[in-house]
Short mmCIF file of C-alpha atoms in Angstrom, two decimals:
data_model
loop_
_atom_site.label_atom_id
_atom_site.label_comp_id
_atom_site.label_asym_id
_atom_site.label_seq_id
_atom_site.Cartn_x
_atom_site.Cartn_y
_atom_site.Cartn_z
CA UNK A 20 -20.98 -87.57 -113.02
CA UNK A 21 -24.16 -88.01 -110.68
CA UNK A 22 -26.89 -90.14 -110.44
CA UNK A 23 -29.88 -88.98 -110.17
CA UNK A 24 -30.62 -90.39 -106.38
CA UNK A 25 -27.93 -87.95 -105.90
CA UNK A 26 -29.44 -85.46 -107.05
CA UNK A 27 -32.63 -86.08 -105.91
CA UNK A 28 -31.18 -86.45 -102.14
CA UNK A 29 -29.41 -83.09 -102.22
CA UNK A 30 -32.71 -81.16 -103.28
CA UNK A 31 -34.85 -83.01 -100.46
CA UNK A 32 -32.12 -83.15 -97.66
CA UNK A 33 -29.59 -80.11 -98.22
CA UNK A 34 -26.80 -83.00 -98.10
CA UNK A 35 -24.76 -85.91 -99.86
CA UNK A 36 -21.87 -87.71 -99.56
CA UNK A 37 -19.61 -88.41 -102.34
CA UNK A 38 -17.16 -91.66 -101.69
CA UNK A 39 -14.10 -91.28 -103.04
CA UNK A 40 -14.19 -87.98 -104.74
CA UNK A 41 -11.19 -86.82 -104.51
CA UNK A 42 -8.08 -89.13 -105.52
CA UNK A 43 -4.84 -89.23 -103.34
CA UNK A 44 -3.15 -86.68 -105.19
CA UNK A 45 -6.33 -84.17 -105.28
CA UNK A 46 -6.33 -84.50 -101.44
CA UNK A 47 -2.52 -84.07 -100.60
CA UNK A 48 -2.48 -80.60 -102.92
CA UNK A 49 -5.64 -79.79 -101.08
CA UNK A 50 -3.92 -80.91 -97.56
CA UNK A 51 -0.82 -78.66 -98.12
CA UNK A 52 -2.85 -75.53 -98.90
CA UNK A 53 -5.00 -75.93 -95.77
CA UNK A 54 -1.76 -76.63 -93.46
CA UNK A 55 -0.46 -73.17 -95.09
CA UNK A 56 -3.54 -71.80 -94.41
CA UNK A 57 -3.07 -72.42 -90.95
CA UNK A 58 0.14 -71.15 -90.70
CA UNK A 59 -0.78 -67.90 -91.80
CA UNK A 60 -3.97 -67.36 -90.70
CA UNK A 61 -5.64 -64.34 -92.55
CA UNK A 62 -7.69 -60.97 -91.04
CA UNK A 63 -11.08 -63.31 -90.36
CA UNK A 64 -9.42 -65.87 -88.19
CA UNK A 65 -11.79 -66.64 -85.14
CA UNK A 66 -10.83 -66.43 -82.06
CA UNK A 67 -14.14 -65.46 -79.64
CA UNK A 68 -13.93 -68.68 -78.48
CA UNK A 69 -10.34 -69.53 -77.34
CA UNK A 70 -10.26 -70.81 -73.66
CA UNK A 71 -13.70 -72.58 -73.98
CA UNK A 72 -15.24 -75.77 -73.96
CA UNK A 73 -15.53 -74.86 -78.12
CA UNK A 74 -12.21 -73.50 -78.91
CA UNK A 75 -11.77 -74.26 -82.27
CA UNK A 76 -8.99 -72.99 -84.98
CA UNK A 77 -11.55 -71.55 -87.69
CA UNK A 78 -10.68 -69.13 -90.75
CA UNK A 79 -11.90 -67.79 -93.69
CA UNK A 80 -11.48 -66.15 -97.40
CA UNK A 81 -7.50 -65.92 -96.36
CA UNK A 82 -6.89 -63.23 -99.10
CA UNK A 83 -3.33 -64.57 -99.10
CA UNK A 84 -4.44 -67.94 -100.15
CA UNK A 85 -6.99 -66.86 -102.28
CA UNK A 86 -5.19 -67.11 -105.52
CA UNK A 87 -3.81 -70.58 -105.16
CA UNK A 88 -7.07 -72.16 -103.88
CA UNK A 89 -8.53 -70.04 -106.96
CA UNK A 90 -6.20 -71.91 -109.45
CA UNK A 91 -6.43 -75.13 -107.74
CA UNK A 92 -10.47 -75.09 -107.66
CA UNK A 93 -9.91 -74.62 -111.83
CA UNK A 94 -7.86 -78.52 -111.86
CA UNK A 95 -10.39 -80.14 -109.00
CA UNK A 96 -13.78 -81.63 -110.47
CA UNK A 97 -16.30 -79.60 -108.28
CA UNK A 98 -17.36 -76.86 -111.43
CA UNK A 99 -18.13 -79.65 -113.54
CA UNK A 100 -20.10 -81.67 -110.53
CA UNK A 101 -21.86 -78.80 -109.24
CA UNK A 102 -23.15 -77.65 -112.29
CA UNK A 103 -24.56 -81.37 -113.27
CA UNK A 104 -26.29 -80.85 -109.30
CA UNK A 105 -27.69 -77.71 -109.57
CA UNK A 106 -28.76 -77.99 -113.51
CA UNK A 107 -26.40 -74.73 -113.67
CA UNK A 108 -24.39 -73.26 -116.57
CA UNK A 109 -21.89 -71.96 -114.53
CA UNK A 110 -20.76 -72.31 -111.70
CA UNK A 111 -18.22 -69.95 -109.45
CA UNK A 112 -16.03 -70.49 -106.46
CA UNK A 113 -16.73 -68.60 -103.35
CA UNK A 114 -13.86 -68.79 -100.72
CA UNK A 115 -12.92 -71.32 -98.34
CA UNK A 116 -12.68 -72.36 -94.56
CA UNK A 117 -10.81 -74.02 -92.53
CA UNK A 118 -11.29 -75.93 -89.14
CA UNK A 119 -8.77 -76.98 -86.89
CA UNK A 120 -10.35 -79.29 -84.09
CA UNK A 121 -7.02 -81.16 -82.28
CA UNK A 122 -6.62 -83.15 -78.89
CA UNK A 123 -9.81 -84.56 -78.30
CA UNK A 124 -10.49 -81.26 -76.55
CA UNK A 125 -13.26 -78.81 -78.76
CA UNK A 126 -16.74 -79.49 -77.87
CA UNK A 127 -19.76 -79.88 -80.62
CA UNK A 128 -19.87 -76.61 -82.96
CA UNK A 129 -22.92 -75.12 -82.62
CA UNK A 130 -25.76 -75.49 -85.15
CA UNK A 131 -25.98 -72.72 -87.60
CA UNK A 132 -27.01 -71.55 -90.90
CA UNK A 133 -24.28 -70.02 -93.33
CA UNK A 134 -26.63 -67.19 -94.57
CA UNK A 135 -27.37 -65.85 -91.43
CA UNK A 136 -23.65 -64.00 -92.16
CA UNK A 137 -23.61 -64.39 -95.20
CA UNK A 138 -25.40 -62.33 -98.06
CA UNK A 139 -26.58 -65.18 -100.00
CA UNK A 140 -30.18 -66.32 -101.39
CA UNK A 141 -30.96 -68.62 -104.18
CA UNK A 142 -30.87 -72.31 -104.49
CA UNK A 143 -27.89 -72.65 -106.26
CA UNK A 144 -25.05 -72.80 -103.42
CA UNK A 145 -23.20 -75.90 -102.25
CA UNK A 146 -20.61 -76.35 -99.40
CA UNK A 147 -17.88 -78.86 -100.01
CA UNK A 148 -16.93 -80.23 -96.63
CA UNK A 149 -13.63 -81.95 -96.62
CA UNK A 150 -11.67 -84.06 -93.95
CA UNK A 151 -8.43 -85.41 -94.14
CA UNK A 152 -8.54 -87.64 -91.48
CA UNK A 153 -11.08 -90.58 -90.84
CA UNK A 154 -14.18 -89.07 -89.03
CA UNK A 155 -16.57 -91.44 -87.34
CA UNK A 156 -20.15 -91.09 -87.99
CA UNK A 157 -20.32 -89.54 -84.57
CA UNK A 158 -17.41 -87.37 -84.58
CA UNK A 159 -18.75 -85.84 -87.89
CA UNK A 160 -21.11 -82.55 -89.91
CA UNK A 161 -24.93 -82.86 -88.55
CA UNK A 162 -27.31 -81.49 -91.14
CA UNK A 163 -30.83 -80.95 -90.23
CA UNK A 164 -32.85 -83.04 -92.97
CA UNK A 165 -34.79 -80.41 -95.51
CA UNK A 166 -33.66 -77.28 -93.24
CA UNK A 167 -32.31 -75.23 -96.38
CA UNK A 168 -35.99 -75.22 -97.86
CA UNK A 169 -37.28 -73.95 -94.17
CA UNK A 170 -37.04 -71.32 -91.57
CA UNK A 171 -34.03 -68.79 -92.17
CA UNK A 172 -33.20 -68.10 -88.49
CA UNK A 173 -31.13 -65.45 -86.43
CA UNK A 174 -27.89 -66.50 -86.83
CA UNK A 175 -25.44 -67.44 -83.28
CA UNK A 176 -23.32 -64.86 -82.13
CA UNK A 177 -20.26 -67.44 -81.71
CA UNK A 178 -19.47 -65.77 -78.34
CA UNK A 179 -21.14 -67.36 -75.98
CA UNK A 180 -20.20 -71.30 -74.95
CA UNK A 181 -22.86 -71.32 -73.01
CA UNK A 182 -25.69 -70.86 -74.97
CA UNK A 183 -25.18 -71.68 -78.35
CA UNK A 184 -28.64 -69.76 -79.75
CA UNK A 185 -27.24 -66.67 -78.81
CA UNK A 186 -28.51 -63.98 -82.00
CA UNK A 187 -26.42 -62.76 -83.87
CA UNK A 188 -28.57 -59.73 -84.61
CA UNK A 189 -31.27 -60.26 -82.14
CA UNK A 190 -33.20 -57.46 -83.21
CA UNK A 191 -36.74 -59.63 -83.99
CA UNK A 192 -36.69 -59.82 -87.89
CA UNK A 193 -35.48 -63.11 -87.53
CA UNK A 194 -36.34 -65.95 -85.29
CA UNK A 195 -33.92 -67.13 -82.61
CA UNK A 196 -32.04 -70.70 -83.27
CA UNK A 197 -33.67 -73.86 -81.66
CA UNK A 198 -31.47 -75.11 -78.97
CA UNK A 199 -31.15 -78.19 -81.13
CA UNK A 200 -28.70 -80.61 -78.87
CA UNK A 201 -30.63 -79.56 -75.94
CA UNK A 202 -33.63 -80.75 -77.73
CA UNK A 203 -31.62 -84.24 -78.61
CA UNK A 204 -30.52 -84.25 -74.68
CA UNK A 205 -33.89 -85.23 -74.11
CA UNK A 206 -35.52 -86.66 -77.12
CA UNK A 207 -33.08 -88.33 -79.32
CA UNK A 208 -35.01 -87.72 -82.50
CA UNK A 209 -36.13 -84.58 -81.94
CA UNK A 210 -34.54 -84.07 -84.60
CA UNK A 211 -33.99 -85.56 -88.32
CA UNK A 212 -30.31 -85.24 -88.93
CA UNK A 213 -28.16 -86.10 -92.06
CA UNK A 214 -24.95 -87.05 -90.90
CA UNK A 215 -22.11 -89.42 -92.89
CA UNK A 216 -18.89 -91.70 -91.53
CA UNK A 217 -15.83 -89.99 -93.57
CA UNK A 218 -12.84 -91.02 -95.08
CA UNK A 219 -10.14 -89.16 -96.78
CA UNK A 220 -11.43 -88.44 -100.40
CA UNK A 221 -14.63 -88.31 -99.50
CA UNK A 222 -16.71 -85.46 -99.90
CA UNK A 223 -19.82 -84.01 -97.99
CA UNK A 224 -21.64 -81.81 -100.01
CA UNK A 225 -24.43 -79.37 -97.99
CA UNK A 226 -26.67 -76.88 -99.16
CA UNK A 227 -25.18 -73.51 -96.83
CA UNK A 228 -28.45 -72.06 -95.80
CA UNK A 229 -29.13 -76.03 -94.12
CA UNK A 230 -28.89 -76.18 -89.96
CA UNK A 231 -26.10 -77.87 -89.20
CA UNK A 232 -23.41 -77.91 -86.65
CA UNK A 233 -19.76 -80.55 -86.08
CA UNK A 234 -19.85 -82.98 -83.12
CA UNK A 235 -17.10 -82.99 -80.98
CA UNK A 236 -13.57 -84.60 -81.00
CA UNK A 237 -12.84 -87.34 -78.63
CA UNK A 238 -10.55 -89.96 -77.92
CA UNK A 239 -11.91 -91.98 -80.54
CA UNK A 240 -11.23 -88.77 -83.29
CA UNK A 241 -8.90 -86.89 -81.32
CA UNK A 242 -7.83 -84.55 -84.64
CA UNK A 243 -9.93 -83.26 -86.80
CA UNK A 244 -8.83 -80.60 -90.49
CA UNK A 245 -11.49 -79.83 -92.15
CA UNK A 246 -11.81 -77.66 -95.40
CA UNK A 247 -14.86 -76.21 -96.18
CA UNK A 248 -15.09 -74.61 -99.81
CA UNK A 249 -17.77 -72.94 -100.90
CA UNK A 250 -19.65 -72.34 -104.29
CA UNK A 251 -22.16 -70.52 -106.64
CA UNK A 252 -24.19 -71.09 -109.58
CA UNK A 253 -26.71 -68.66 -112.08
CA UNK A 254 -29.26 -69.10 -109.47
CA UNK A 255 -27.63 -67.50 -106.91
CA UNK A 256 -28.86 -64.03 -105.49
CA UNK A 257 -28.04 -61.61 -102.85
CA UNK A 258 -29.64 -60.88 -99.70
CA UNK A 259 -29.26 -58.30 -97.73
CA UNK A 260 -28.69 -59.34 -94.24
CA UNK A 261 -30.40 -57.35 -90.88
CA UNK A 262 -28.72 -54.18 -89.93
CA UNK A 263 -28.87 -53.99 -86.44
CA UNK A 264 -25.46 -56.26 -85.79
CA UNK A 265 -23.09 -53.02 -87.43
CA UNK A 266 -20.08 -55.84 -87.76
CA UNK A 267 -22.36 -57.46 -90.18
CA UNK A 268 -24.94 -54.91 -91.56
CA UNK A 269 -26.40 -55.22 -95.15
CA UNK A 270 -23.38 -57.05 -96.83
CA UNK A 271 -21.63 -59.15 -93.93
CA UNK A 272 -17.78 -59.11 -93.43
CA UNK A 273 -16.34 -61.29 -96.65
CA UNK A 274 -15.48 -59.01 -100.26
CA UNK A 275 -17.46 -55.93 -98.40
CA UNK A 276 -16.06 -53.85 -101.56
CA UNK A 277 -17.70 -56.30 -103.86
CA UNK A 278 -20.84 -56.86 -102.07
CA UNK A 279 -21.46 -52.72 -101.65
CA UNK A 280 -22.24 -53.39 -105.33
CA UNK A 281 -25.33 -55.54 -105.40
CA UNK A 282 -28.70 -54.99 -104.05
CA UNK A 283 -31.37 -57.31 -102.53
CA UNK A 284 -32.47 -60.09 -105.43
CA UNK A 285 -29.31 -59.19 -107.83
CA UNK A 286 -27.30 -62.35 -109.50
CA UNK A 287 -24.75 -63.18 -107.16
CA UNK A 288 -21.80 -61.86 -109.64
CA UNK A 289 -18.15 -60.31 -109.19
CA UNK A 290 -14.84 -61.01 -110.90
CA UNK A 291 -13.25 -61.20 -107.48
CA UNK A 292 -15.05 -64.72 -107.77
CA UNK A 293 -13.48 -67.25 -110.18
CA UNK A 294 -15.24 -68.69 -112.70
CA UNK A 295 -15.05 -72.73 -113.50
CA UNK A 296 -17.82 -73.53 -115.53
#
């Protein structure tokens, strides 16, 4: 399924693009879960930011969509791609969110690293970043170029509009976030970042523990649904995260009852998780 420049370009920049990975009818059956999904928005639906500049619709691991997307992710062709990626046996699906950005109105989402909430290690993890409309180049995911293989930083609190760096933990095990689009404010490439023009059926895929962070709807992308899904493969591990933040301690806020299982450097494993390769 993947050439090797693929390959080769996911190791060295935590990100791809896929054209055309999904057919029509892949997308609609996708589209229709995410639009439930929406509509009945499970116990991890964000809301710290509603009223802001950054007010965004975001939700994940719905447990009440959880076994549809499960039986979908068994029909859709991302086991067999991501184990051809990663050089994996198996591969596992994680959970899924979903990003509502409508209006022209939600500001840039702020750069971030999925493991700074999320008990994962390992280089085996992939997001699949999915949009159903057309996304401009500009209007799309940013991924800091080679960021997965660096620095694990604090991770943002999500609370503050303001001041997007603001820790998450903030307790000094773990470096604060660089201010990265104040850093592009003033010196455009500051910064190396990945970033890909979208169409529907094409798929971004990013290595989780990457920087990155969603420009802004405008008037030129005034809507934007996105569907993030997320996945695992043998070289996977967890990692316990700081416990100073008590919301998050140790194990972070997804499958808590699963995750109370494994210690620091385990195989990432649990058959809440389904299996597709």
């Amino acid at each position: 399924m993947i050439d090797e420049s693929v390959k080769k370009a996911f190791w060295e920049d935590g990100a791809i693009v896929v054209r055309n990975f999904l057919n029509p009818e892949q997308l609609a059956e996708l589209y229709e879960v995410f639009k439930w999904n929406v509509a009945n928005p499970g116990p991890f639906v964000f809301r710290r930011l509603d009223g802001t500049s950054l007010q965004t619709h975001i939700d994940n691991a719905n447990p009440a969509a959880k076994e549809r997307l499960d039986e979908l992710m068994t029909r859709l062709p991302f086991g067999e791609f991501f184990a051809e990626l990663w050089d994996s046996e198996h591969v596992w699906y994680y959970a899924e969110e979903v990003f509502v950005k409508e209006n022209g109105a939600s500001g840039r989402g702020p750069f971030h690293q999925d493991t700074s909430n999320l008990p994962w290690a390992g280089p085996d993890w992939g997001n699949a970043w999915i949009s159903f409309q057309h996304v401009p180049k500009k209007n799309s995911l940013e991924i800091v170029r080679g960021s997965w293989k660096g620095i694990e930083y604090d991770g943002a609190s999500f609370a503050n509009a303001d001041d997007p760096t603001e820790p998450l933990y903030g307790d000094g095990s773990l470096p604060r976030l660089p201010w990265i689009d104040k850093d592009l404010e003033k010196d455009p490439n500051s910064w190396d970042l990945v970033s890909f023009e979208v169409n529907p059926g094409d798929v971004v895929f990013l290595h989780p523990r990457s920087l990155h962070g969603g420009a802004a709807v405008d008037a030129d992308c005034p809507d934007r649904h996105t569907l993030v899904l997320r996945f695992f493969g043998d070289d996977a591990t967890f990692r316990e995260l700081p416990r100073s933040n008590p919301r998050y301690a140790r194990n972070g806020v997804l499958f808590t009852d699963e995750m109370a299982k494994l210690n620091a450097g385990d195989a990432f494993r649990s058959p809440v998780f389904q299996q597709l390769v």
